[in-house]
Amino acid sequence: MNGYSFRLATKGDEEALYDMCINFFMFSEYSKHRPYEPEKIRQTIDWYLSRPKNEAVVILLCYNDFPVGMLSLISAPAPFWDGFLASEQVWWVDPNHRGKYSLAMVDLAEEWARKSGCLGIAFSALNSNDMVTKIYEKKQFKLTELAYYKDIK
């Protein structure tokens, strides 16, 4: 795969996950609302890595065995019917490594959701990223709602 591979994150990936979370945050609209909290990011990474694999997972895209992309997912009870839904929480790929392998991460997320007993999977997109919308449409995702954010202090 030209040096690219996929695997699930482990404890040894904590620093790479931390760096990618900060990169995602700084790229996102969230950085305009509040400063990132380094300790909270570390706690969240620890939470993901400590959960059973059918509840939460981080899929890594690696280049020459070094993580260059992450896709974190959780599984939670569906609010409107019996069963579970998977939800993407953070999807970040270093801009120098975006392309067909980042797209393959969506397939791996769907596979994880299916194996985890989920009835569906939801992704979100930043307002500033039309390319992600094209990816979702290519993967046959249907727009169901838009998300807006407001700080409540």
PDB file of C-alpha atoms in Angstrom:
ATOM      1  CA  MET A   1       0.000   0.000   0.000  1.00  0.00           C
ATOM      2  CA  ASN A   2       2.856   2.412  -0.722  1.00  0.00           C
ATOM      3  CA  GLY A   3       3.802   2.649   2.949  1.00  0.00           C
ATOM      4  CA  TYR A   4       0.204   3.159   4.148  1.00  0.00           C
ATOM      5  CA  SER A   5      -1.544   0.861   6.598  1.00  0.00           C
ATOM      6  CA  PHE A   6      -4.443   0.863   9.025  1.00  0.00           C
ATOM      7  CA  ARG A   7      -4.687  -0.329  12.606  1.00  0.00           C
ATOM      8  CA  LEU A   8      -6.478   0.361  15.868  1.00  0.00           C
ATOM      9  CA  ALA A   9      -4.857   2.818  18.265  1.00  0.00           C
ATOM     10  CA  THR A  10      -3.129   1.513  21.386  1.00  0.00           C
ATOM     11  CA  LYS A  11      -1.599   3.073  24.509  1.00  0.00           C
ATOM     12  CA  GLY A  12       1.666   3.562  22.633  1.00  0.00           C
ATOM     13  CA  ASP A  13      -0.103   5.974  20.248  1.00  0.00           C
ATOM     14  CA  GLU A  14      -1.137   8.494  22.907  1.00  0.00           C
ATOM     15  CA  GLU A  15       1.255  11.277  21.851  1.00  0.00           C
ATOM     16  CA  ALA A  16       0.419  10.929  18.159  1.00  0.00           C
ATOM     17  CA  LEU A  17      -3.312  10.993  19.013  1.00  0.00           C
ATOM     18  CA  TYR A  18      -2.786  14.069  21.172  1.00  0.00           C
ATOM     19  CA  ASP A  19      -0.950  15.883  18.362  1.00  0.00           C
ATOM     20  CA  MET A  20      -3.652  14.970  15.820  1.00  0.00           C
ATOM     21  CA  CYS A  21      -6.426  16.112  18.179  1.00  0.00           C
ATOM     22  CA  ILE A  22      -4.721  19.488  18.569  1.00  0.00           C
ATOM     23  CA  ASN A  23      -4.299  19.777  14.783  1.00  0.00           C
ATOM     24  CA  PHE A  24      -7.985  18.970  14.297  1.00  0.00           C
ATOM     25  CA  PHE A  25      -9.011  21.477  16.962  1.00  0.00           C
ATOM     26  CA  MET A  26      -6.885  24.276  15.521  1.00  0.00           C
ATOM     27  CA  PHE A  27      -8.273  23.579  12.018  1.00  0.00           C
ATOM     28  CA  SER A  28     -11.880  23.451  13.220  1.00  0.00           C
ATOM     29  CA  GLU A  29     -14.391  26.142  14.032  1.00  0.00           C
ATOM     30  CA  TYR A  30     -14.182  25.049  17.685  1.00  0.00           C
ATOM     31  CA  SER A  31     -10.874  26.867  18.071  1.00  0.00           C
ATOM     32  CA  LYS A  32     -12.755  30.145  17.601  1.00  0.00           C
ATOM     33  CA  HIS A  33     -14.938  29.461  20.643  1.00  0.00           C
ATOM     34  CA  ARG A  34     -12.664  28.232  23.378  1.00  0.00           C
ATOM     35  CA  PRO A  35      -9.027  27.345  23.933  1.00  0.00           C
ATOM     36  CA  TYR A  36      -8.165  23.672  23.914  1.00  0.00           C
ATOM     37  CA  GLU A  37      -7.626  22.023  27.260  1.00  0.00           C
ATOM     38  CA  PRO A  38      -4.571  19.747  27.058  1.00  0.00           C
ATOM     39  CA  GLU A  39      -5.549  17.664  30.090  1.00  0.00           C
ATOM     40  CA  LYS A  40      -9.089  17.121  28.791  1.00  0.00           C
ATOM     41  CA  ILE A  41      -7.734  15.938  25.442  1.00  0.00           C
ATOM     42  CA  ARG A  42      -5.472  13.467  27.248  1.00  0.00           C
ATOM     43  CA  GLN A  43      -8.392  12.253  29.401  1.00  0.00           C
ATOM     44  CA  THR A  44     -10.512  11.729  26.301  1.00  0.00           C
ATOM     45  CA  ILE A  45      -7.756   9.759  24.583  1.00  0.00           C
ATOM     46  CA  ASP A  46      -7.374   7.604  27.710  1.00  0.00           C
ATOM     47  CA  TRP A  47     -11.151   7.059  27.754  1.00  0.00           C
ATOM     48  CA  TYR A  48     -11.163   5.838  24.145  1.00  0.00           C
ATOM     49  CA  LEU A  49      -8.228   3.515  24.724  1.00  0.00           C
ATOM     50  CA  SER A  50      -9.793   2.020  27.861  1.00  0.00           C
ATOM     51  CA  ARG A  51     -13.259   1.246  26.420  1.00  0.00           C
ATOM     52  CA  PRO A  52     -14.310  -2.143  25.073  1.00  0.00           C
ATOM     53  CA  LYS A  53     -13.738  -2.160  21.293  1.00  0.00           C
ATOM     54  CA  ASN A  54     -17.491  -2.409  20.568  1.00  0.00           C
ATOM     55  CA  GLU A  55     -18.140   0.863  22.498  1.00  0.00           C
ATOM     56  CA  ALA A  56     -15.339   3.124  21.269  1.00  0.00           C
ATOM     57  CA  VAL A  57     -12.430   2.854  18.886  1.00  0.00           C
ATOM     58  CA  VAL A  58      -9.784   4.948  17.164  1.00  0.00           C
ATOM     59  CA  ILE A  59      -8.805   3.801  13.681  1.00  0.00           C
ATOM     60  CA  LEU A  60      -5.366   4.974  12.606  1.00  0.00           C
ATOM     61  CA  LEU A  61      -4.030   5.658   9.143  1.00  0.00           C
ATOM     62  CA  CYS A  62      -0.270   5.122   9.293  1.00  0.00           C
ATOM     63  CA  TYR A  63       2.468   5.965   6.858  1.00  0.00           C
ATOM     64  CA  ASN A  64       5.605   3.853   7.318  1.00  0.00           C
ATOM     65  CA  ASP A  65       4.095   2.739  10.649  1.00  0.00           C
ATOM     66  CA  PHE A  66       3.704   6.342  11.938  1.00  0.00           C
ATOM     67  CA  PRO A  67       0.136   7.596  12.594  1.00  0.00           C
ATOM     68  CA  VAL A  68      -0.836  10.366  10.151  1.00  0.00           C
ATOM     69  CA  GLY A  69      -4.628  10.120  10.525  1.00  0.00           C
ATOM     70  CA  MET A  70      -7.238   9.167  13.081  1.00  0.00           C
ATOM     71  CA  LEU A  71     -10.940   8.411  13.062  1.00  0.00           C
ATOM     72  CA  SER A  72     -12.569   8.027  16.478  1.00  0.00           C
ATOM     73  CA  LEU A  73     -16.001   6.452  16.847  1.00  0.00           C
ATOM     74  CA  ILE A  74     -18.414   5.666  19.652  1.00  0.00           C
ATOM     75  CA  SER A  75     -21.424   3.391  19.817  1.00  0.00           C
ATOM     76  CA  ALA A  76     -24.480   4.546  21.774  1.00  0.00           C
ATOM     77  CA  PRO A  77     -28.149   3.588  22.109  1.00  0.00           C
ATOM     78  CA  ALA A  78     -30.267   4.846  19.218  1.00  0.00           C
ATOM     79  CA  PRO A  79     -32.681   7.531  20.419  1.00  0.00           C
ATOM     80  CA  PHE A  80     -35.657   6.477  18.261  1.00  0.00           C
ATOM     81  CA  TRP A  81     -35.534   2.678  17.957  1.00  0.00           C
ATOM     82  CA  ASP A  82     -34.096  -0.383  19.637  1.00  0.00           C
ATOM     83  CA  GLY A  83     -30.423  -0.777  18.829  1.00  0.00           C
ATOM     84  CA  PHE A  84     -27.200   1.196  18.668  1.00  0.00           C
ATOM     85  CA  LEU A  85     -25.760   3.883  16.396  1.00  0.00           C
ATOM     86  CA  ALA A  86     -22.115   4.598  15.700  1.00  0.00           C
ATOM     87  CA  SER A  87     -21.002   8.201  15.662  1.00  0.00           C
ATOM     88  CA  GLU A  88     -17.783   9.722  14.363  1.00  0.00           C
ATOM     89  CA  GLN A  89     -16.236  12.080  16.895  1.00  0.00           C
ATOM     90  CA  VAL A  90     -12.919  13.181  15.391  1.00  0.00           C
ATOM     91  CA  TRP A  91     -11.674  12.498  11.894  1.00  0.00           C
ATOM     92  CA  TRP A  92      -8.317  14.039  11.128  1.00  0.00           C
ATOM     93  CA  VAL A  93      -5.778  13.209   8.447  1.00  0.00           C
ATOM     94  CA  ASP A  94      -2.622  15.227   7.973  1.00  0.00           C
ATOM     95  CA  PRO A  95      -3.162  17.322   4.813  1.00  0.00           C
ATOM     96  CA  ASN A  96      -0.071  15.739   3.211  1.00  0.00           C
ATOM     97  CA  HIS A  97      -1.670  12.286   3.509  1.00  0.00           C
ATOM     98  CA  ARG A  98      -5.249  12.933   2.447  1.00  0.00           C
ATOM     99  CA  GLY A  99      -6.669  10.981  -0.458  1.00  0.00           C
ATOM    100  CA  LYS A 100      -7.828   7.464  -1.180  1.00  0.00           C
ATOM    101  CA  TYR A 101      -6.503   6.058   2.097  1.00  0.00           C
ATOM    102  CA  SER A 102      -8.413   8.646   4.123  1.00  0.00           C
ATOM    103  CA  LEU A 103     -11.489   7.624   2.160  1.00  0.00           C
ATOM    104  CA  ALA A 104     -10.855   3.982   3.063  1.00  0.00           C
ATOM    105  CA  MET A 105     -11.127   4.988   6.736  1.00  0.00           C
ATOM    106  CA  VAL A 106     -14.877   5.468   6.173  1.00  0.00           C
ATOM    107  CA  ASP A 107     -15.145   1.864   4.981  1.00  0.00           C
ATOM    108  CA  LEU A 108     -13.280   0.679   8.071  1.00  0.00           C
ATOM    109  CA  ALA A 109     -15.599   2.745  10.277  1.00  0.00           C
ATOM    110  CA  GLU A 110     -18.630   1.124   8.658  1.00  0.00           C
ATOM    111  CA  GLU A 111     -17.085  -2.315   9.163  1.00  0.00           C
ATOM    112  CA  TRP A 112     -16.439  -1.537  12.858  1.00  0.00           C
ATOM    113  CA  ALA A 113     -20.014  -0.276  13.309  1.00  0.00           C
ATOM    114  CA  ARG A 114     -21.447  -3.412  11.704  1.00  0.00           C
ATOM    115  CA  LYS A 115     -19.272  -5.726  13.835  1.00  0.00           C
ATOM    116  CA  SER A 116     -20.218  -3.722  16.943  1.00  0.00           C
ATOM    117  CA  GLY A 117     -23.911  -4.373  16.301  1.00  0.00           C
ATOM    118  CA  CYS A 118     -24.818  -0.848  15.217  1.00  0.00           C
ATOM    119  CA  LEU A 119     -27.833  -0.224  12.991  1.00  0.00           C
ATOM    120  CA  GLY A 120     -26.323   2.872  11.424  1.00  0.00           C
ATOM    121  CA  ILE A 121     -23.411   5.289  11.459  1.00  0.00           C
ATOM    122  CA  ALA A 122     -23.293   9.085  11.508  1.00  0.00           C
ATOM    123  CA  PHE A 123     -20.521  11.442  10.434  1.00  0.00           C
ATOM    124  CA  SER A 124     -20.346  15.215  10.692  1.00  0.00           C
ATOM    125  CA  ALA A 125     -18.470  17.828   8.710  1.00  0.00           C
ATOM    126  CA  LEU A 126     -16.975  21.149   9.613  1.00  0.00           C
ATOM    127  CA  ASN A 127     -18.706  24.103   7.985  1.00  0.00           C
ATOM    128  CA  SER A 128     -15.458  24.968   6.271  1.00  0.00           C
ATOM    129  CA  ASN A 129     -14.901  21.620   4.564  1.00  0.00           C
ATOM    130  CA  ASP A 130     -16.935  20.928   1.409  1.00  0.00           C
ATOM    131  CA  MET A 131     -14.571  18.091   0.450  1.00  0.00           C
ATOM    132  CA  VAL A 132     -15.862  16.018   3.361  1.00  0.00           C
ATOM    133  CA  THR A 133     -19.430  16.467   2.109  1.00  0.00           C
ATOM    134  CA  LYS A 134     -18.336  15.053  -1.258  1.00  0.00           C
ATOM    135  CA  ILE A 135     -16.733  12.077   0.484  1.00  0.00           C
ATOM    136  CA  TYR A 136     -19.917  11.293   2.404  1.00  0.00           C
ATOM    137  CA  GLU A 137     -22.057  11.555  -0.714  1.00  0.00           C
ATOM    138  CA  LYS A 138     -19.646   9.294  -2.623  1.00  0.00           C
ATOM    139  CA  LYS A 139     -19.970   6.739   0.190  1.00  0.00           C
ATOM    140  CA  GLN A 140     -23.790   6.940  -0.108  1.00  0.00           C
ATOM    141  CA  PHE A 141     -24.412   8.765   3.172  1.00  0.00           C
ATOM    142  CA  LYS A 142     -27.636  10.784   3.200  1.00  0.00           C
ATOM    143  CA  LEU A 143     -27.900  14.241   4.745  1.00  0.00           C
ATOM    144  CA  THR A 144     -30.258  13.995   7.731  1.00  0.00           C
ATOM    145  CA  GLU A 145     -29.524  17.164   9.667  1.00  0.00           C
ATOM    146  CA  LEU A 146     -26.990  19.940   9.987  1.00  0.00           C
ATOM    147  CA  ALA A 147     -25.196  20.678  13.234  1.00  0.00           C
ATOM    148  CA  TYR A 148     -24.737  24.164  14.635  1.00  0.00           C
ATOM    149  CA  TYR A 149     -22.808  25.110  17.729  1.00  0.00           C
ATOM    150  CA  LYS A 150     -23.223  27.864  20.311  1.00  0.00           C
ATOM    151  CA  ASP A 151     -21.184  28.491  23.438  1.00  0.00           C
ATOM    152  CA  ILE A 152     -23.269  28.458  26.612  1.00  0.00           C
ATOM    153  CA  LYS A 153     -21.288  30.075  29.396  1.00  0.00           C
TER     154      LYS A 153
END
